[in-house]
PDB file of C-alpha atoms in Angstrom:
ATOM      1  CA  VAL A   1       0.000   0.000   0.000  1.00  0.00           C
ATOM      2  CA  GLN A   2       1.338   3.392  -0.963  1.00  0.00           C
ATOM      3  CA  LEU A   3      -0.092   6.692   0.209  1.00  0.00           C
ATOM      4  CA  GLN A   4       0.648  10.121  -1.207  1.00  0.00           C
ATOM      5  CA  ALA A   5      -0.383  13.193   0.784  1.00  0.00           C
ATOM      6  CA  SER A   6      -0.601  16.613  -0.825  1.00  0.00           C
ATOM      7  CA  GLY A   7      -2.284  19.983  -0.521  1.00  0.00           C
ATOM      8  CA  GLY A   8      -0.405  21.626   2.320  1.00  0.00           C
ATOM      9  CA  GLY A   9       0.741  25.215   2.224  1.00  0.00           C
ATOM     10  CA  LEU A  10       0.747  28.593   3.910  1.00  0.00           C
ATOM     11  CA  VAL A  11      -2.603  30.132   4.794  1.00  0.00           C
ATOM     12  CA  GLN A  12      -3.799  32.957   7.020  1.00  0.00           C
ATOM     13  CA  ALA A  13      -5.827  32.285  10.135  1.00  0.00           C
ATOM     14  CA  GLY A  14      -9.459  31.785   9.213  1.00  0.00           C
ATOM     15  CA  GLY A  15      -8.581  30.410   5.811  1.00  0.00           C
ATOM     16  CA  SER A  16      -9.085  26.966   4.289  1.00  0.00           C
ATOM     17  CA  LEU A  17      -7.043  24.188   2.754  1.00  0.00           C
ATOM     18  CA  ARG A  18      -7.921  20.787   1.361  1.00  0.00           C
ATOM     19  CA  LEU A  19      -5.472  17.942   1.813  1.00  0.00           C
ATOM     20  CA  SER A  20      -5.558  14.874  -0.407  1.00  0.00           C
ATOM     21  CA  CYS A  21      -4.375  11.358   0.291  1.00  0.00           C
ATOM     22  CA  ALA A  22      -4.122   9.221  -2.821  1.00  0.00           C
ATOM     23  CA  GLY A  23      -3.665   5.557  -2.098  1.00  0.00           C
ATOM     24  CA  SER A  24      -3.198   2.205  -3.773  1.00  0.00           C
ATOM     25  CA  LEU A  25      -5.775   0.502  -1.539  1.00  0.00           C
ATOM     26  CA  SER A  26      -7.076  -2.870  -2.649  1.00  0.00           C
ATOM     27  CA  THR A  27     -10.834  -2.938  -3.217  1.00  0.00           C
ATOM     28  CA  GLY A  28     -10.991  -6.431  -1.769  1.00  0.00           C
ATOM     29  CA  THR A  29      -9.756  -5.356   1.668  1.00  0.00           C
ATOM     30  CA  ASN A  30     -11.307  -3.166   4.361  1.00  0.00           C
ATOM     31  CA  TYR A  31      -9.288  -0.145   5.435  1.00  0.00           C
ATOM     32  CA  ILE A  32      -9.453   2.748   7.812  1.00  0.00           C
ATOM     33  CA  VAL A  33      -7.765   5.888   6.482  1.00  0.00           C
ATOM     34  CA  GLY A  34      -6.793   8.530   8.967  1.00  0.00           C
ATOM     35  CA  TRP A  35      -5.143  11.910   9.145  1.00  0.00           C
ATOM     36  CA  PHE A  36      -2.625  12.710  11.850  1.00  0.00           C
ATOM     37  CA  ARG A  37      -0.522  15.780  12.481  1.00  0.00           C
ATOM     38  CA  GLN A  38       2.700  16.533  14.251  1.00  0.00           C
ATOM     39  CA  ALA A  39       3.816  19.956  15.353  1.00  0.00           C
ATOM     40  CA  PRO A  40       7.468  20.648  16.256  1.00  0.00           C
ATOM     41  CA  GLY A  41       8.332  19.169  19.636  1.00  0.00           C
ATOM     42  CA  LYS A  42       4.981  17.452  19.999  1.00  0.00           C
ATOM     43  CA  GLU A  43       3.763  13.910  19.593  1.00  0.00           C
ATOM     44  CA  ARG A  44       1.838  12.887  16.509  1.00  0.00           C
ATOM     45  CA  GLU A  45      -1.874  13.345  17.155  1.00  0.00           C
ATOM     46  CA  PHE A  46      -5.079  12.069  15.629  1.00  0.00           C
ATOM     47  CA  VAL A  47      -7.080  14.469  13.476  1.00  0.00           C
ATOM     48  CA  ALA A  48      -9.704  12.468  11.607  1.00  0.00           C
ATOM     49  CA  ALA A  49     -10.476   9.052  10.157  1.00  0.00           C
ATOM     50  CA  ILE A  50     -12.933   7.336   7.870  1.00  0.00           C
ATOM     51  CA  ASN A  51     -13.734   3.651   7.804  1.00  0.00           C
ATOM     52  CA  TRP A  52     -14.584   1.578   4.753  1.00  0.00           C
ATOM     53  CA  SER A  53     -18.326   1.978   5.289  1.00  0.00           C
ATOM     54  CA  GLY A  54     -17.874   5.757   5.185  1.00  0.00           C
ATOM     55  CA  SER A  55     -18.344   6.613   8.854  1.00  0.00           C
ATOM     56  CA  THR A  56     -16.205   9.523   9.936  1.00  0.00           C
ATOM     57  CA  TYR A  57     -14.529  10.376  13.215  1.00  0.00           C
ATOM     58  CA  MET A  58     -13.001  13.711  14.179  1.00  0.00           C
ATOM     59  CA  ALA A  59     -10.761  14.877  16.994  1.00  0.00           C
ATOM     60  CA  ASN A  60     -12.464  17.277  19.394  1.00  0.00           C
ATOM     61  CA  SER A  61      -9.966  19.988  18.488  1.00  0.00           C
ATOM     62  CA  VAL A  62     -11.094  20.061  14.846  1.00  0.00           C
ATOM     63  CA  GLU A  63     -14.754  19.062  15.172  1.00  0.00           C
ATOM     64  CA  GLY A  64     -16.933  21.512  13.246  1.00  0.00           C
ATOM     65  CA  ARG A  65     -13.971  22.938  11.303  1.00  0.00           C
ATOM     66  CA  PHE A  66     -12.497  19.937   9.480  1.00  0.00           C
ATOM     67  CA  THR A  67     -14.247  17.325   7.373  1.00  0.00           C
ATOM     68  CA  ILE A  68     -12.916  14.004   6.107  1.00  0.00           C
ATOM     69  CA  SER A  69     -14.342  12.412   2.980  1.00  0.00           C
ATOM     70  CA  ARG A  70     -13.513   9.778   0.399  1.00  0.00           C
ATOM     71  CA  ASP A  71     -13.788   9.522  -3.383  1.00  0.00           C
ATOM     72  CA  ASN A  72     -13.764   5.818  -4.164  1.00  0.00           C
ATOM     73  CA  ALA A  73     -13.458   6.360  -7.910  1.00  0.00           C
ATOM     74  CA  LYS A  74     -10.233   8.296  -7.379  1.00  0.00           C
ATOM     75  CA  ASN A  75      -9.050   6.154  -4.455  1.00  0.00           C
ATOM     76  CA  THR A  76      -8.481   9.375  -2.561  1.00  0.00           C
ATOM     77  CA  VAL A  77      -9.339  10.603   0.939  1.00  0.00           C
ATOM     78  CA  TYR A  78      -9.679  14.326   1.562  1.00  0.00           C
ATOM     79  CA  LEU A  79      -9.330  16.488   4.632  1.00  0.00           C
ATOM     80  CA  GLN A  80     -11.150  19.768   4.208  1.00  0.00           C
ATOM     81  CA  MET A  81      -9.852  22.249   6.743  1.00  0.00           C
ATOM     82  CA  ASN A  82     -11.806  25.439   7.376  1.00  0.00           C
ATOM     83  CA  SER A  83     -11.445  28.218   9.929  1.00  0.00           C
ATOM     84  CA  LEU A  84      -7.795  27.356  10.344  1.00  0.00           C
ATOM     85  CA  LYS A  85      -5.973  28.508  13.451  1.00  0.00           C
ATOM     86  CA  PRO A  86      -2.252  29.026  14.084  1.00  0.00           C
ATOM     87  CA  GLU A  87      -2.353  26.004  16.406  1.00  0.00           C
ATOM     88  CA  ASP A  88      -3.282  23.850  13.397  1.00  0.00           C
ATOM     89  CA  THR A  89       0.230  24.385  12.070  1.00  0.00           C
ATOM     90  CA  ALA A  90       1.882  20.988  11.683  1.00  0.00           C
ATOM     91  CA  VAL A  91       3.006  18.336   9.256  1.00  0.00           C
ATOM     92  CA  TYR A  92      -0.077  16.382   8.288  1.00  0.00           C
ATOM     93  CA  TYR A  93       0.178  12.683   7.516  1.00  0.00           C
ATOM     94  CA  CYS A  94      -2.332  10.300   6.062  1.00  0.00           C
ATOM     95  CA  ALA A  95      -2.234   6.707   7.224  1.00  0.00           C
ATOM     96  CA  ALA A  96      -4.112   3.486   6.672  1.00  0.00           C
ATOM     97  CA  ARG A  97      -4.666   0.208   8.403  1.00  0.00           C
ATOM     98  CA  ASN A  98      -6.430  -3.005   7.467  1.00  0.00           C
ATOM     99  CA  THR A  99      -9.557  -3.939   9.366  1.00  0.00           C
ATOM    100  CA  ALA A 100     -11.649  -7.084   9.545  1.00  0.00           C
ATOM    101  CA  SER A 101     -14.934  -5.199   9.185  1.00  0.00           C
ATOM    102  CA  ARG A 102     -16.115  -2.280   7.065  1.00  0.00           C
ATOM    103  CA  ARG A 103     -17.617  -0.781  10.217  1.00  0.00           C
ATOM    104  CA  THR A 104     -14.611  -0.950  12.523  1.00  0.00           C
ATOM    105  CA  VAL A 105     -14.399   2.187  14.650  1.00  0.00           C
ATOM    106  CA  PRO A 106     -11.009   3.848  14.013  1.00  0.00           C
ATOM    107  CA  THR A 107      -8.417   3.949  16.715  1.00  0.00           C
ATOM    108  CA  GLN A 108      -6.841   7.304  17.463  1.00  0.00           C
ATOM    109  CA  ASN A 109      -3.451   5.796  18.279  1.00  0.00           C
ATOM    110  CA  PHE A 110      -1.035   6.459  15.428  1.00  0.00           C
ATOM    111  CA  ARG A 111       0.903   3.290  16.337  1.00  0.00           C
ATOM    112  CA  ASP A 112      -2.042   1.194  15.140  1.00  0.00           C
ATOM    113  CA  TYR A 113      -1.687   2.410  11.551  1.00  0.00           C
ATOM    114  CA  ARG A 114       0.589   0.393   9.320  1.00  0.00           C
ATOM    115  CA  TYR A 115       0.811   2.437   6.122  1.00  0.00           C
ATOM    116  CA  TRP A 116       1.914   6.073   6.005  1.00  0.00           C
ATOM    117  CA  GLY A 117       2.244   8.838   3.458  1.00  0.00           C
ATOM    118  CA  GLN A 118       5.172  11.225   3.448  1.00  0.00           C
ATOM    119  CA  GLY A 119       3.474  14.190   5.144  1.00  0.00           C
ATOM    120  CA  THR A 120       2.508  17.631   3.934  1.00  0.00           C
ATOM    121  CA  LEU A 121       3.248  20.861   5.811  1.00  0.00           C
ATOM    122  CA  VAL A 122       0.412  23.170   6.809  1.00  0.00           C
ATOM    123  CA  THR A 123       1.384  26.582   8.156  1.00  0.00           C
ATOM    124  CA  VAL A 124      -1.270  28.931   9.492  1.00  0.00           C
ATOM    125  CA  SER A 125      -0.151  32.500  10.076  1.00  0.00           C
ATOM    126  CA  SER A 126      -1.822  34.789  12.611  1.00  0.00           C
TER     127      SER A 126
END
């Protein structure tokens, strides 16, 4: 499985960005795809995830501002980020893990995800 994250950049506080995670995910296997972020000097933290049935899960810190979605035809997962704050500044990573069920609730522990993209930097200026 290969994941390619893109879409990061520099944006002013209050602005928006959309991150993309393009993956070579087999259609015969169930996956959870998640977004994590890591700011300098901090541990990698959960942002959002979507399971294979399409249920979404958001961290409290981004609830109401970020949205995760999936385009099956393009094999791509998106993270739409609105109302960005300087504290959202981080390298954002997409990750995936196999699951037995389409409805498995995603874990928020980054150590549970096996496949990782290379990360894309998001910088929010005040």
